[in-house]
Amino acid sequence: MKNKIIAGNWKMNKTRAEAEALIKELVPLVADARNTVIICVPFTDLQSAVELTRGTNIHVGAQNCHWKESGAFTGEIAPSMLRELGVEYVVIGHSERRTYFGETDATVLARTKAALNAGLKPIVCIGETLAERQSGKMEEVLTRQVSEGFKDVTAEELQRVTVAYEPVWAIGTGVTATDEQANDAIKYIRGVFAEKYGKAAAEALYIQYGGSMNDGNAKGLLNMSDVDGGLIGGASLVASKFAAIVHAH
Ligand code: 13P
């Protein structure tokens, strides 16, 4: 089994002062982790995060970036702006962006390509809604999200991508996918990638689970054969809980 990639997605939480306090608490708690540790913080916390994690094993990510390098895009942030700050990762296509900000598979692809071109490592989120799962459309939705959302991503670029399977019904609801549901969906997703990029590339690809993962359920999820890590929302806002997830496998 691979080591895991454990990423916290802070979403729209933590002022700069709060972020600094949380990172200072987190650094010693995860210093001896054997898994990769990433924190994806609000734009306004990025500079502090990069400075406070310098020389530690914590990597820093943003939560979105635009597909253009500059221009008249009020309110957006370019990938090169993130790189200049020392940011390494960026979450793309989170379901909250798809639901509230009109993100589509096409914009996810455009942002992913721009992030890759700028030297960032995208964490691309996919996942079905409850209605889609209940109507038997889960596989169709996941297949579409991969085929459309990775249309022009090359095999070489894929090596710098992490995928997060986040079933929308499990995000922030306290309803976690069972270990088997998470593993089965990720296996399915891996199969879709295998068809496009070959078996070896699909096996090397990191596919995380996200959705109400916490210090109580992380061990079971992370012990599954195909779950290569976690993308953690709520529980990543508490240093001890996030550290427990980092050490759960
Ligand atoms: P929760 O862990 O709060 O359910 O959020 C998951 C998520 O959306 C991470 O990106």
PDB file of N, CA, C and O in Angstrom, residues 10 14 16-33 37 39 48-49 51-53 56-58 234-244 246-247:
ATOM      1  N   TRP A  10      -9.605  23.899   4.628  1.00  0.00           N
ATOM      2  CA  TRP A  10     -10.175  24.774   5.667  1.00  0.00           C
ATOM      3  C   TRP A  10     -11.435  25.495   5.207  1.00  0.00           C
ATOM      4  O   TRP A  10     -12.130  26.090   6.010  1.00  0.00           O
ATOM      5  N   LYS A  14     -11.032  30.635   9.356  1.00  0.00           N
ATOM      6  CA  LYS A  14      -9.768  31.081   9.960  1.00  0.00           C
ATOM      7  C   LYS A  14      -9.262  32.414   9.391  1.00  0.00           C
ATOM      8  O   LYS A  14      -8.834  32.492   8.233  1.00  0.00           O
ATOM      9  N   ARG A  16      -6.372  35.428   9.607  1.00  0.00           N
ATOM     10  CA  ARG A  16      -4.922  35.223   9.620  1.00  0.00           C
ATOM     11  C   ARG A  16      -4.429  34.873  11.029  1.00  0.00           C
ATOM     12  O   ARG A  16      -3.629  33.957  11.192  1.00  0.00           O
ATOM     13  N   ALA A  17      -4.906  35.599  12.013  1.00  0.00           N
ATOM     14  CA  ALA A  17      -4.458  35.331  13.386  1.00  0.00           C
ATOM     15  C   ALA A  17      -4.856  33.918  13.822  1.00  0.00           C
ATOM     16  O   ALA A  17      -4.065  33.192  14.438  1.00  0.00           O
ATOM     17  N   GLU A  18      -6.059  33.524  13.478  1.00  0.00           N
ATOM     18  CA  GLU A  18      -6.518  32.174  13.840  1.00  0.00           C
ATOM     19  C   GLU A  18      -5.718  31.104  13.090  1.00  0.00           C
ATOM     20  O   GLU A  18      -5.383  30.053  13.643  1.00  0.00           O
ATOM     21  N   ALA A  19      -5.415  31.400  11.836  1.00  0.00           N
ATOM     22  CA  ALA A  19      -4.635  30.450  11.031  1.00  0.00           C
ATOM     23  C   ALA A  19      -3.247  30.258  11.630  1.00  0.00           C
ATOM     24  O   ALA A  19      -2.753  29.129  11.741  1.00  0.00           O
ATOM     25  N   GLU A  20      -2.640  31.348  12.026  1.00  0.00           N
ATOM     26  CA  GLU A  20      -1.283  31.259  12.585  1.00  0.00           C
ATOM     27  C   GLU A  20      -1.288  30.417  13.855  1.00  0.00           C
ATOM     28  O   GLU A  20      -0.408  29.578  14.077  1.00  0.00           O
ATOM     29  N   ALA A  21      -2.293  30.608  14.683  1.00  0.00           N
ATOM     30  CA  ALA A  21      -2.381  29.829  15.931  1.00  0.00           C
ATOM     31  C   ALA A  21      -2.553  28.342  15.620  1.00  0.00           C
ATOM     32  O   ALA A  21      -1.900  27.481  16.224  1.00  0.00           O
ATOM     33  N   LEU A  22      -3.417  28.048  14.662  1.00  0.00           N
ATOM     34  CA  LEU A  22      -3.678  26.640  14.319  1.00  0.00           C
ATOM     35  C   LEU A  22      -2.429  25.975  13.732  1.00  0.00           C
ATOM     36  O   LEU A  22      -2.085  24.839  14.090  1.00  0.00           O
ATOM     37  N   ILE A  23      -1.736  26.677  12.859  1.00  0.00           N
ATOM     38  CA  ILE A  23      -0.548  26.085  12.228  1.00  0.00           C
ATOM     39  C   ILE A  23       0.553  25.850  13.271  1.00  0.00           C
ATOM     40  O   ILE A  23       1.193  24.793  13.272  1.00  0.00           O
ATOM     41  N   LYS A  24       0.731  26.808  14.168  1.00  0.00           N
ATOM     42  CA  LYS A  24       1.757  26.631  15.210  1.00  0.00           C
ATOM     43  C   LYS A  24       1.456  25.420  16.090  1.00  0.00           C
ATOM     44  O   LYS A  24       2.352  24.713  16.533  1.00  0.00           O
ATOM     45  N   GLU A  25       0.185  25.185  16.323  1.00  0.00           N
ATOM     46  CA  GLU A  25      -0.210  24.029  17.128  1.00  0.00           C
ATOM     47  C   GLU A  25       0.001  22.734  16.336  1.00  0.00           C
ATOM     48  O   GLU A  25       0.406  21.708  16.884  1.00  0.00           O
ATOM     49  N   LEU A  26      -0.252  22.807  15.047  1.00  0.00           N
ATOM     50  CA  LEU A  26      -0.204  21.606  14.202  1.00  0.00           C
ATOM     51  C   LEU A  26       1.221  21.130  13.919  1.00  0.00           C
ATOM     52  O   LEU A  26       1.473  19.910  13.878  1.00  0.00           O
ATOM     53  N   VAL A  27       2.134  22.068  13.710  1.00  0.00           N
ATOM     54  CA  VAL A  27       3.489  21.701  13.266  1.00  0.00           C
ATOM     55  C   VAL A  27       4.107  20.583  14.116  1.00  0.00           C
ATOM     56  O   VAL A  27       4.513  19.547  13.568  1.00  0.00           O
ATOM     57  N   PRO A  28       4.181  20.714  15.445  1.00  0.00           N
ATOM     58  CA  PRO A  28       4.815  19.636  16.213  1.00  0.00           C
ATOM     59  C   PRO A  28       3.983  18.346  16.234  1.00  0.00           C
ATOM     60  O   PRO A  28       4.543  17.250  16.332  1.00  0.00           O
ATOM     61  N   LEU A  29       2.671  18.482  16.104  1.00  0.00           N
ATOM     62  CA  LEU A  29       1.807  17.289  16.195  1.00  0.00           C
ATOM     63  C   LEU A  29       1.959  16.361  14.994  1.00  0.00           C
ATOM     64  O   LEU A  29       1.664  15.174  15.090  1.00  0.00           O
ATOM     65  N   VAL A  30       2.383  16.906  13.850  1.00  0.00           N
ATOM     66  CA  VAL A  30       2.500  16.062  12.648  1.00  0.00           C
ATOM     67  C   VAL A  30       3.954  15.922  12.171  1.00  0.00           C
ATOM     68  O   VAL A  30       4.208  15.358  11.114  1.00  0.00           O
ATOM     69  N   ALA A  31       4.881  16.423  12.974  1.00  0.00           N
ATOM     70  CA  ALA A  31       6.289  16.487  12.539  1.00  0.00           C
ATOM     71  C   ALA A  31       6.848  15.119  12.161  1.00  0.00           C
ATOM     72  O   ALA A  31       7.682  15.018  11.260  1.00  0.00           O
ATOM     73  N   ASP A  32       6.396  14.063  12.814  1.00  0.00           N
ATOM     74  CA  ASP A  32       6.956  12.731  12.515  1.00  0.00           C
ATOM     75  C   ASP A  32       6.014  11.898  11.645  1.00  0.00           C
ATOM     76  O   ASP A  32       6.111  10.669  11.606  1.00  0.00           O
ATOM     77  N   ALA A  33       5.118  12.545  10.921  1.00  0.00           N
ATOM     78  CA  ALA A  33       4.146  11.804  10.105  1.00  0.00           C
ATOM     79  C   ALA A  33       4.834  11.064   8.970  1.00  0.00           C
ATOM     80  O   ALA A  33       5.780  11.565   8.379  1.00  0.00           O
ATOM     81  N   VAL A  37       1.369  15.595   4.387  1.00  0.00           N
ATOM     82  CA  VAL A  37       0.415  16.479   5.071  1.00  0.00           C
ATOM     83  C   VAL A  37       0.292  17.792   4.290  1.00  0.00           C
ATOM     84  O   VAL A  37       1.294  18.439   3.989  1.00  0.00           O
ATOM     85  N   ILE A  39      -2.133  21.501   3.988  1.00  0.00           N
ATOM     86  CA  ILE A  39      -3.251  22.340   4.454  1.00  0.00           C
ATOM     87  C   ILE A  39      -3.630  23.307   3.329  1.00  0.00           C
ATOM     88  O   ILE A  39      -2.781  23.990   2.777  1.00  0.00           O
ATOM     89  N   SER A  48       1.030  33.546   5.475  1.00  0.00           N
ATOM     90  CA  SER A  48       1.362  33.067   6.823  1.00  0.00           C
ATOM     91  C   SER A  48       1.639  31.574   6.803  1.00  0.00           C
ATOM     92  O   SER A  48       2.581  31.099   7.441  1.00  0.00           O
ATOM     93  N   ALA A  49       0.807  30.836   6.086  1.00  0.00           N
ATOM     94  CA  ALA A  49       0.958  29.380   6.062  1.00  0.00           C
ATOM     95  C   ALA A  49       2.297  28.984   5.454  1.00  0.00           C
ATOM     96  O   ALA A  49       2.999  28.103   5.971  1.00  0.00           O
ATOM     97  N   GLU A  51       5.027  30.780   5.330  1.00  0.00           N
ATOM     98  CA  GLU A  51       6.125  31.164   6.231  1.00  0.00           C
ATOM     99  C   GLU A  51       6.213  30.243   7.444  1.00  0.00           C
ATOM    100  O   GLU A  51       7.291  29.790   7.824  1.00  0.00           O
ATOM    101  N   LEU A  52       5.073  29.944   8.036  1.00  0.00           N
ATOM    102  CA  LEU A  52       5.084  29.147   9.274  1.00  0.00           C
ATOM    103  C   LEU A  52       5.377  27.665   9.045  1.00  0.00           C
ATOM    104  O   LEU A  52       5.705  26.947   9.978  1.00  0.00           O
ATOM    105  N   THR A  53       5.227  27.201   7.799  1.00  0.00           N
ATOM    106  CA  THR A  53       5.494  25.788   7.532  1.00  0.00           C
ATOM    107  C   THR A  53       6.855  25.579   6.864  1.00  0.00           C
ATOM    108  O   THR A  53       7.226  24.438   6.576  1.00  0.00           O
ATOM    109  N   THR A  56       9.262  22.639   7.605  1.00  0.00           N
ATOM    110  CA  THR A  56       8.485  21.566   8.235  1.00  0.00           C
ATOM    111  C   THR A  56       8.025  20.592   7.148  1.00  0.00           C
ATOM    112  O   THR A  56       8.300  20.796   5.967  1.00  0.00           O
ATOM    113  N   ASN A  57       7.296  19.560   7.547  1.00  0.00           N
ATOM    114  CA  ASN A  57       6.784  18.594   6.566  1.00  0.00           C
ATOM    115  C   ASN A  57       5.370  18.942   6.101  1.00  0.00           C
ATOM    116  O   ASN A  57       4.706  18.125   5.467  1.00  0.00           O
ATOM    117  N   ILE A  58       4.882  20.123   6.443  1.00  0.00           N
ATOM    118  CA  ILE A  58       3.526  20.511   6.020  1.00  0.00           C
ATOM    119  C   ILE A  58       3.604  21.283   4.703  1.00  0.00           C
ATOM    120  O   ILE A  58       4.365  22.236   4.571  1.00  0.00           O
ATOM    121  N   GLY A 234     -14.186  19.890   8.108  1.00  0.00           N
ATOM    122  CA  GLY A 234     -14.410  20.295   9.501  1.00  0.00           C
ATOM    123  C   GLY A 234     -13.327  19.842  10.469  1.00  0.00           C
ATOM    124  O   GLY A 234     -12.830  20.636  11.289  1.00  0.00           O
ATOM    125  N   ALA A 235     -12.940  18.581  10.387  1.00  0.00           N
ATOM    126  CA  ALA A 235     -11.969  18.050  11.356  1.00  0.00           C
ATOM    127  C   ALA A 235     -10.562  18.602  11.137  1.00  0.00           C
ATOM    128  O   ALA A 235      -9.700  18.450  12.013  1.00  0.00           O
ATOM    129  N   SER A 236     -10.336  19.289  10.014  1.00  0.00           N
ATOM    130  CA  SER A 236      -8.994  19.851   9.804  1.00  0.00           C
ATOM    131  C   SER A 236      -8.836  21.199  10.502  1.00  0.00           C
ATOM    132  O   SER A 236      -7.752  21.772  10.521  1.00  0.00           O
ATOM    133  N   LEU A 237      -9.923  21.684  11.083  1.00  0.00           N
ATOM    134  CA  LEU A 237      -9.883  22.988  11.763  1.00  0.00           C
ATOM    135  C   LEU A 237      -9.464  22.865  13.219  1.00  0.00           C
ATOM    136  O   LEU A 237      -9.320  23.859  13.924  1.00  0.00           O
ATOM    137  N   VAL A 238      -9.296  21.631  13.680  1.00  0.00           N
ATOM    138  CA  VAL A 238      -8.869  21.382  15.064  1.00  0.00           C
ATOM    139  C   VAL A 238      -7.566  20.587  14.991  1.00  0.00           C
ATOM    140  O   VAL A 238      -7.546  19.468  14.460  1.00  0.00           O
ATOM    141  N   ALA A 239      -6.486  21.184  15.500  1.00  0.00           N
ATOM    142  CA  ALA A 239      -5.157  20.589  15.311  1.00  0.00           C
ATOM    143  C   ALA A 239      -5.099  19.134  15.779  1.00  0.00           C
ATOM    144  O   ALA A 239      -4.587  18.265  15.071  1.00  0.00           O
ATOM    145  N   SER A 240      -5.626  18.854  16.956  1.00  0.00           N
ATOM    146  CA  SER A 240      -5.504  17.498  17.500  1.00  0.00           C
ATOM    147  C   SER A 240      -6.276  16.496  16.642  1.00  0.00           C
ATOM    148  O   SER A 240      -5.835  15.354  16.442  1.00  0.00           O
ATOM    149  N   LYS A 241      -7.435  16.913  16.132  1.00  0.00           N
ATOM    150  CA  LYS A 241      -8.234  15.990  15.297  1.00  0.00           C
ATOM    151  C   LYS A 241      -7.546  15.737  13.958  1.00  0.00           C
ATOM    152  O   LYS A 241      -7.489  14.608  13.473  1.00  0.00           O
ATOM    153  N   PHE A 242      -7.044  16.797  13.350  1.00  0.00           N
ATOM    154  CA  PHE A 242      -6.378  16.632  12.056  1.00  0.00           C
ATOM    155  C   PHE A 242      -5.121  15.786  12.231  1.00  0.00           C
ATOM    156  O   PHE A 242      -4.853  14.877  11.434  1.00  0.00           O
ATOM    157  N   ALA A 243      -4.375  16.040  13.301  1.00  0.00           N
ATOM    158  CA  ALA A 243      -3.161  15.260  13.550  1.00  0.00           C
ATOM    159  C   ALA A 243      -3.506  13.783  13.756  1.00  0.00           C
ATOM    160  O   ALA A 243      -2.782  12.896  13.289  1.00  0.00           O
ATOM    161  N   ALA A 244      -4.605  13.517  14.421  1.00  0.00           N
ATOM    162  CA  ALA A 244      -5.008  12.119  14.646  1.00  0.00           C
ATOM    163  C   ALA A 244      -5.306  11.437  13.318  1.00  0.00           C
ATOM    164  O   ALA A 244      -4.984  10.256  13.115  1.00  0.00           O
ATOM    165  N   VAL A 246      -3.951  12.301  10.421  1.00  0.00           N
ATOM    166  CA  VAL A 246      -2.628  12.154   9.772  1.00  0.00           C
ATOM    167  C   VAL A 246      -1.936  10.887  10.272  1.00  0.00           C
ATOM    168  O   VAL A 246      -1.282  10.180   9.492  1.00  0.00           O
ATOM    169  N   HIS A 247      -2.098  10.585  11.546  1.00  0.00           N
ATOM    170  CA  HIS A 247      -1.420   9.426  12.135  1.00  0.00           C
ATOM    171  C   HIS A 247      -2.278   8.155  12.123  1.00  0.00           C
ATOM    172  O   HIS A 247      -1.863   7.131  12.655  1.00  0.00           O
TER     173      HIS A 247
END
